[in-house]
GROMACS .gro file of C-alpha atoms in nm:
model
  244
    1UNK     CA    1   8.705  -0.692  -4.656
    2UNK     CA    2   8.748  -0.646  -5.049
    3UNK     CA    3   8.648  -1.026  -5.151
    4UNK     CA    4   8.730  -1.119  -5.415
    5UNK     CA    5   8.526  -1.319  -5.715
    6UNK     CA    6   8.714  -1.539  -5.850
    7UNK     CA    7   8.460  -1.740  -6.131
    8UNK     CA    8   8.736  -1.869  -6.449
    9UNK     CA    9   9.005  -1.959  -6.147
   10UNK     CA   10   9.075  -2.343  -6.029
   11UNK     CA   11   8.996  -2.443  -5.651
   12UNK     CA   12   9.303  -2.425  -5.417
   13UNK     CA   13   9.504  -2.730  -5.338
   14UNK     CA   14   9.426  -2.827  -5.015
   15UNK     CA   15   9.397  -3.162  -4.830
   16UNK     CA   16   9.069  -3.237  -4.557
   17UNK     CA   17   9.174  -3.401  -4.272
   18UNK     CA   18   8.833  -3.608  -4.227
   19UNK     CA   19   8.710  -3.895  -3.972
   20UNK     CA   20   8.489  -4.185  -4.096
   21UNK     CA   21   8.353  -4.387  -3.849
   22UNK     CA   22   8.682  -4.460  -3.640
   23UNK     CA   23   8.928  -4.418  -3.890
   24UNK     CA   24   9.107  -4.118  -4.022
   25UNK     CA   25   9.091  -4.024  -4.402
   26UNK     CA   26   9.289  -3.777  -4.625
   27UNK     CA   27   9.049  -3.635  -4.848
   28UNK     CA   28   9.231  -3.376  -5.142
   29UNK     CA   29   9.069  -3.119  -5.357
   30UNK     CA   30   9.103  -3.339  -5.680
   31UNK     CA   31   8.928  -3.601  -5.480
   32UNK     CA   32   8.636  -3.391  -5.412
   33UNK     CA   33   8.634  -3.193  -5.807
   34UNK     CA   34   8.842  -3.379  -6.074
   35UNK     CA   35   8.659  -3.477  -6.314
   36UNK     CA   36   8.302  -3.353  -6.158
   37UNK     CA   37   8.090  -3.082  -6.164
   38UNK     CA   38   8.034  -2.970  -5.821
   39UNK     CA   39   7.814  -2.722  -5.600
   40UNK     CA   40   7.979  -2.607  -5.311
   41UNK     CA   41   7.865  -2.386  -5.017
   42UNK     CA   42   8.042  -2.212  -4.746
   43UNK     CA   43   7.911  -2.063  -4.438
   44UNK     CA   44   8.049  -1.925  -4.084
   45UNK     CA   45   7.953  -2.236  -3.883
   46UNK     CA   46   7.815  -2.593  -3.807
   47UNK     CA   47   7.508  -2.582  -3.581
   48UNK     CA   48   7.505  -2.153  -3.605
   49UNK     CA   49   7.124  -2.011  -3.671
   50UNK     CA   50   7.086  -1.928  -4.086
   51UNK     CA   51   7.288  -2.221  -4.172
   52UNK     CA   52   7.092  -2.489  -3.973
   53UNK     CA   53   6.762  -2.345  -4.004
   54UNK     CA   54   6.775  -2.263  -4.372
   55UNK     CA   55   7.142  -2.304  -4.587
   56UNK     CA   56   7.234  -2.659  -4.559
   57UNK     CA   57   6.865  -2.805  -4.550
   58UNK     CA   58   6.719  -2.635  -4.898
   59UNK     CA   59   7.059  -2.718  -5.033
   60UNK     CA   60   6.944  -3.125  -4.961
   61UNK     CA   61   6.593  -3.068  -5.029
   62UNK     CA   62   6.690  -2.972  -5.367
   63UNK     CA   63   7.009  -3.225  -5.440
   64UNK     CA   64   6.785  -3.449  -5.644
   65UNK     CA   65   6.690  -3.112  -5.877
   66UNK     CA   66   7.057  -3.047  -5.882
   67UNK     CA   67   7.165  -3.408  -6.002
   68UNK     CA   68   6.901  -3.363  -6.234
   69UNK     CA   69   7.099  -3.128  -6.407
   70UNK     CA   70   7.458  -3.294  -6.433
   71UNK     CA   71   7.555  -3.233  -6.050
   72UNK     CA   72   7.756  -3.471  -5.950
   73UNK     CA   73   7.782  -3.353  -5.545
   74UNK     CA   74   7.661  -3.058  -5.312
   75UNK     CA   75   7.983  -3.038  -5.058
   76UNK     CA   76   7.910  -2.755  -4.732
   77UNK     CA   77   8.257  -2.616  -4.646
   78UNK     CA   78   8.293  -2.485  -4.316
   79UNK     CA   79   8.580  -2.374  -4.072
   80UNK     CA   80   8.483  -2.622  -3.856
   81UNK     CA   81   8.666  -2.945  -3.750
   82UNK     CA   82   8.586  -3.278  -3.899
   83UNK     CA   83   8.397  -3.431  -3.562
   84UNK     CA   84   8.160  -3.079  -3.586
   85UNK     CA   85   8.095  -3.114  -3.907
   86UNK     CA   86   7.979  -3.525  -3.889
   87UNK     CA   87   7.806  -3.421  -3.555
   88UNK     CA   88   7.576  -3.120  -3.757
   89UNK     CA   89   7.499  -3.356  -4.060
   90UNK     CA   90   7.354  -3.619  -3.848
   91UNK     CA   91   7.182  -3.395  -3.641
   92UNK     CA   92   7.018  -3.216  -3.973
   93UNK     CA   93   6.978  -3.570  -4.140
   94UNK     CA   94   7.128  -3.412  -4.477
   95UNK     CA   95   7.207  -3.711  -4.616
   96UNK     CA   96   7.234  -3.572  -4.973
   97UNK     CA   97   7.529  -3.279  -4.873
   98UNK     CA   98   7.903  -3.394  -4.845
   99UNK     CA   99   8.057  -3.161  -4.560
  100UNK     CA  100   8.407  -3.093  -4.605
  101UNK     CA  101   8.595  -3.003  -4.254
  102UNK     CA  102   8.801  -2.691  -4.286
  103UNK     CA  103   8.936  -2.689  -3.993
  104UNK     CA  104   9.261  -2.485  -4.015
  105UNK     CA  105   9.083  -2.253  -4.292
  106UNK     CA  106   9.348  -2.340  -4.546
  107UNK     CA  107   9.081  -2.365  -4.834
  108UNK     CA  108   8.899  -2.042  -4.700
  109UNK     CA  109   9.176  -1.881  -4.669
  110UNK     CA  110   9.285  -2.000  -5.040
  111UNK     CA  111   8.951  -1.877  -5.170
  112UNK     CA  112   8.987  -1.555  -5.024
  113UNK     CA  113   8.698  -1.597  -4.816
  114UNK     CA  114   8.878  -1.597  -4.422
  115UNK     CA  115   8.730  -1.295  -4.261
  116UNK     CA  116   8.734  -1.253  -3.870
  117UNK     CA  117   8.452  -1.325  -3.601
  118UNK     CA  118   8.645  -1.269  -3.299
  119UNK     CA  119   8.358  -1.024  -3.206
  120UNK     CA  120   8.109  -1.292  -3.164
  121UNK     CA  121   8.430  -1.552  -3.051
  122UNK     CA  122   8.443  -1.746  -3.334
  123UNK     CA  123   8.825  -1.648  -3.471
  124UNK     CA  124   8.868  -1.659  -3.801
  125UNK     CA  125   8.570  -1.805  -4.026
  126UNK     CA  126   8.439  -1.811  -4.366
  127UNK     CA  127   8.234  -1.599  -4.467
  128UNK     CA  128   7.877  -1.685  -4.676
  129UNK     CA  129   7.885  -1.799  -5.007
  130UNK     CA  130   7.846  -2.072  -5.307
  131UNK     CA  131   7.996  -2.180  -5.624
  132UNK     CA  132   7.952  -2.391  -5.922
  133UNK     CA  133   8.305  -2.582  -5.969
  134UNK     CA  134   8.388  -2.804  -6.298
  135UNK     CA  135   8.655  -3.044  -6.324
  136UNK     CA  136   8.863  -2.794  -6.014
  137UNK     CA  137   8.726  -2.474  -6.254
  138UNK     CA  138   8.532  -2.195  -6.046
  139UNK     CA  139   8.238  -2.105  -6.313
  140UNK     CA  140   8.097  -1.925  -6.149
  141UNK     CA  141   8.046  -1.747  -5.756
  142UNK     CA  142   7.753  -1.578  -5.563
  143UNK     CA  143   7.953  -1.390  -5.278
  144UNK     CA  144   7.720  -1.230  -5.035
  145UNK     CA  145   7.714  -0.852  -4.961
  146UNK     CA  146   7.974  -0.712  -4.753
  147UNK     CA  147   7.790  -0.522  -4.506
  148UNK     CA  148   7.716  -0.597  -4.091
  149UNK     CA  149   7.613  -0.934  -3.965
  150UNK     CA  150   7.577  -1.199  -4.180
  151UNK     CA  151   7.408  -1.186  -4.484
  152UNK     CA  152   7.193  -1.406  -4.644
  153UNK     CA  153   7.090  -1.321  -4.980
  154UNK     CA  154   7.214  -1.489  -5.324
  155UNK     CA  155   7.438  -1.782  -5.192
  156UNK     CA  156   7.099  -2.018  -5.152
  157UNK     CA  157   6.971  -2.308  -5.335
  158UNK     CA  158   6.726  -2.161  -5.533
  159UNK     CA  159   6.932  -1.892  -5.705
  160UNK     CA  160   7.253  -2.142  -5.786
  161UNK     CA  161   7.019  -2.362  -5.926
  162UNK     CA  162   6.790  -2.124  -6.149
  163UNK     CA  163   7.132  -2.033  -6.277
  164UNK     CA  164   7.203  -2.361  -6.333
  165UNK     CA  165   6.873  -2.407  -6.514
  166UNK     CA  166   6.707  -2.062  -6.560
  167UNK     CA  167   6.364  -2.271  -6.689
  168UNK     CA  168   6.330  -2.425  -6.303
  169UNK     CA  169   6.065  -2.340  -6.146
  170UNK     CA  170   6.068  -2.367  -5.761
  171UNK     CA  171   5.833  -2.646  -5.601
  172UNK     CA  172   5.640  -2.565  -5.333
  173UNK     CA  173   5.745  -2.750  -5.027
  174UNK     CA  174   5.514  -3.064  -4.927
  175UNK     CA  175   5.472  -3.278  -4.591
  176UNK     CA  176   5.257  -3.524  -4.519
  177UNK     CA  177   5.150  -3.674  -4.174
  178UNK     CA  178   5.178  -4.067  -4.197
  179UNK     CA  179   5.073  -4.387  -3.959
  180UNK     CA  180   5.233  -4.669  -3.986
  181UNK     CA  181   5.011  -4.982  -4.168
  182UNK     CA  182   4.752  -4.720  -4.348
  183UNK     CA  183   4.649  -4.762  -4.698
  184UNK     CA  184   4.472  -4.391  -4.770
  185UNK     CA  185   4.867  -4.249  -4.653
  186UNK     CA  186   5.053  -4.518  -4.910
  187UNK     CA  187   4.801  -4.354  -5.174
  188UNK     CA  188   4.883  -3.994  -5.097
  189UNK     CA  189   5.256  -4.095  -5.149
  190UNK     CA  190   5.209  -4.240  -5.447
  191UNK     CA  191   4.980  -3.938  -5.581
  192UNK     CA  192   5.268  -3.742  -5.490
  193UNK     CA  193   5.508  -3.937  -5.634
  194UNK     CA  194   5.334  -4.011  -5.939
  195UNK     CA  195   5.357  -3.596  -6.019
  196UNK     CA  196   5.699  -3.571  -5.952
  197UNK     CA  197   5.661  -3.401  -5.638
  198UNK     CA  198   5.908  -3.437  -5.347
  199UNK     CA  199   5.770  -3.478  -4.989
  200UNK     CA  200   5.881  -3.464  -4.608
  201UNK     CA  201   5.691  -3.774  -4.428
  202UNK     CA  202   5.658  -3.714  -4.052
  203UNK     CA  203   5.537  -4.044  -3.932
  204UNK     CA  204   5.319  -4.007  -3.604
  205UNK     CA  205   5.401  -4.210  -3.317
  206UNK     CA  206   5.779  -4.233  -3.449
  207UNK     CA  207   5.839  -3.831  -3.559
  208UNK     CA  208   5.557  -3.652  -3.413
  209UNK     CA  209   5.223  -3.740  -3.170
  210UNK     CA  210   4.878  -3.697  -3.280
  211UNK     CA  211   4.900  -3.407  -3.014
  212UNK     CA  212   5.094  -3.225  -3.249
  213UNK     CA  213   4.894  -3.299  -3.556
  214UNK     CA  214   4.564  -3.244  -3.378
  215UNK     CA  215   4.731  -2.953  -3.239
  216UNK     CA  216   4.808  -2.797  -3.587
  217UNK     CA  217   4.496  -2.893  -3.835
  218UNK     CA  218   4.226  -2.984  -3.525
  219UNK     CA  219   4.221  -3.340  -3.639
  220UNK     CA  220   4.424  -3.667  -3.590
  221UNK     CA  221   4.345  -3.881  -3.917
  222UNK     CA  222   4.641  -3.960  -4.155
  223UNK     CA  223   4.735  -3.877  -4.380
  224UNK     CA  224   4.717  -3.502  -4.367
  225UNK     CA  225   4.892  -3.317  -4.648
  226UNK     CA  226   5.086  -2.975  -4.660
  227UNK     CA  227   5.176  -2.779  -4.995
  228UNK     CA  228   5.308  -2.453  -4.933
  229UNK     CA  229   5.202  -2.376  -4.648
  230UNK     CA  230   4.850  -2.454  -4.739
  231UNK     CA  231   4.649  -2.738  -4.575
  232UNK     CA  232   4.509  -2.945  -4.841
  233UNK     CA  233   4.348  -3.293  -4.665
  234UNK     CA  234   4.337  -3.653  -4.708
  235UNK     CA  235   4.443  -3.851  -4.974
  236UNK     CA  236   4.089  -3.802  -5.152
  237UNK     CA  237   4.198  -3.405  -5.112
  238UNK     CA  238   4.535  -3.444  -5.264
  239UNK     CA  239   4.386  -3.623  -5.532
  240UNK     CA  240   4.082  -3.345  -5.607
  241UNK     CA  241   4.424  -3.076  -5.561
  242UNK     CA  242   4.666  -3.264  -5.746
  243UNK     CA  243   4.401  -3.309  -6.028
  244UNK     CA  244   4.332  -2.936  -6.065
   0.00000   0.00000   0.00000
């Protein structure tokens, strides 16, 4: 496929033919990087397995670590029309990631990065990867390995942003199981929240049943807290944990 890199080189020139609520809207490549510094990732498809389960949801659990650092926007480019694209991002909730339509791979194909899927029937697509863009500027690229299926190894989150910032340090992921109304589950928020530390809330009754829960950790009390895979407890848990 011979792709190439192309970090010190602006953005092509392209204009995104986008729908917002019932309206069509012109979007342009200066819209989406003059004057900003932008992280952009590509991938083969809206609603496809590693990009759903994995791509475009680390990239918005980590947008507030990325603003942090003087990033003004996360855009997902796909060859995907503009419906798709506003279809998947309500469907993954990523409200934090601007998708960008490609739909006639004019940008892809201006980056290089057009490569054929007609054996799976998907035409032509992009394939996987990420950059860091300033003011239209490619600074810098993490092009996944040409080799069989579709690779999924330095166009993530984590490694665009520990190049970003080579001091961050990756926070374990945290959920917490919420009801509605209860005092001990506003506490273990704010615990949270008063460490810095970024949470999923799945709020029973409305995200999940206390099937589920009780299902998972044997009990149904809330709120029940998750750090890494680890079960930690209550609120009076968290706070013993968080304490440590």
């Amino acid at each position: 496929m011979a792709l190439a890199d192309r970090t010190g080189q602006q953005v092509p020139s392209v204009v995104f033919h986008t729908r917002s609520g019932d309206a069509w809207k012109d979007v342009s490549t200066d819209d989406l990087f003059k004057g900003k510094k932008v992280v952009v990732f590509s991938l083969p498809g809206a609603f496809t397995p590693t990009c759903s389960s994995t791509h475009l949801p680390r990239y918005n659990e980590l947008a507030k670590e990325f603003k942090a650092r003087g990033i003004d926007s996360i855009l997902c480019v796909s060859v995907n029309d503009t419906f798709v694209m506003n279809a998947w991002l309500a469907d993954q909730e990523a409200e934090n990631i601007i998708v960008v339509p490609d739909g006639n791979g004019e940008f892809t194909k201006g980056m290089g990065m057009l490569v054929s899927k007609e054996g799976l029937g998907f035409g032509d697509r992009s394939w996987r990867y990420s950059m860091l863009v300033n003011d239209g500027k490619i600074e810098k690229m993490f092009i996944e390995p040409e080799k069989e299926g579709d690779p999924f190894e330095v166009s993530d989150a984590d490694t665009m942003l520990k190049f970003i910032d080579p001091s961050w340090k990756e926070q374990e992921s945290v959920s917490i199981f919420t009801k509605p109304g209860c005092q001990y589950c506003a506490k273990a928020k704010q615990l949270l929240q008063d460490k810095g530390l970024d949470y999923e809330e799945i709020v029973l009754g409305k995200d999940a049943t206390t099937v589920s829960v009780r299902a998972i950790t044997g009990k149904t009390t809330a709120p029940q807290v998750f750090i890494g895979g680890k079960y930690i407890g209550g609120s009076e848990e968290l706070e013993a944990y968080l304490a440590k």
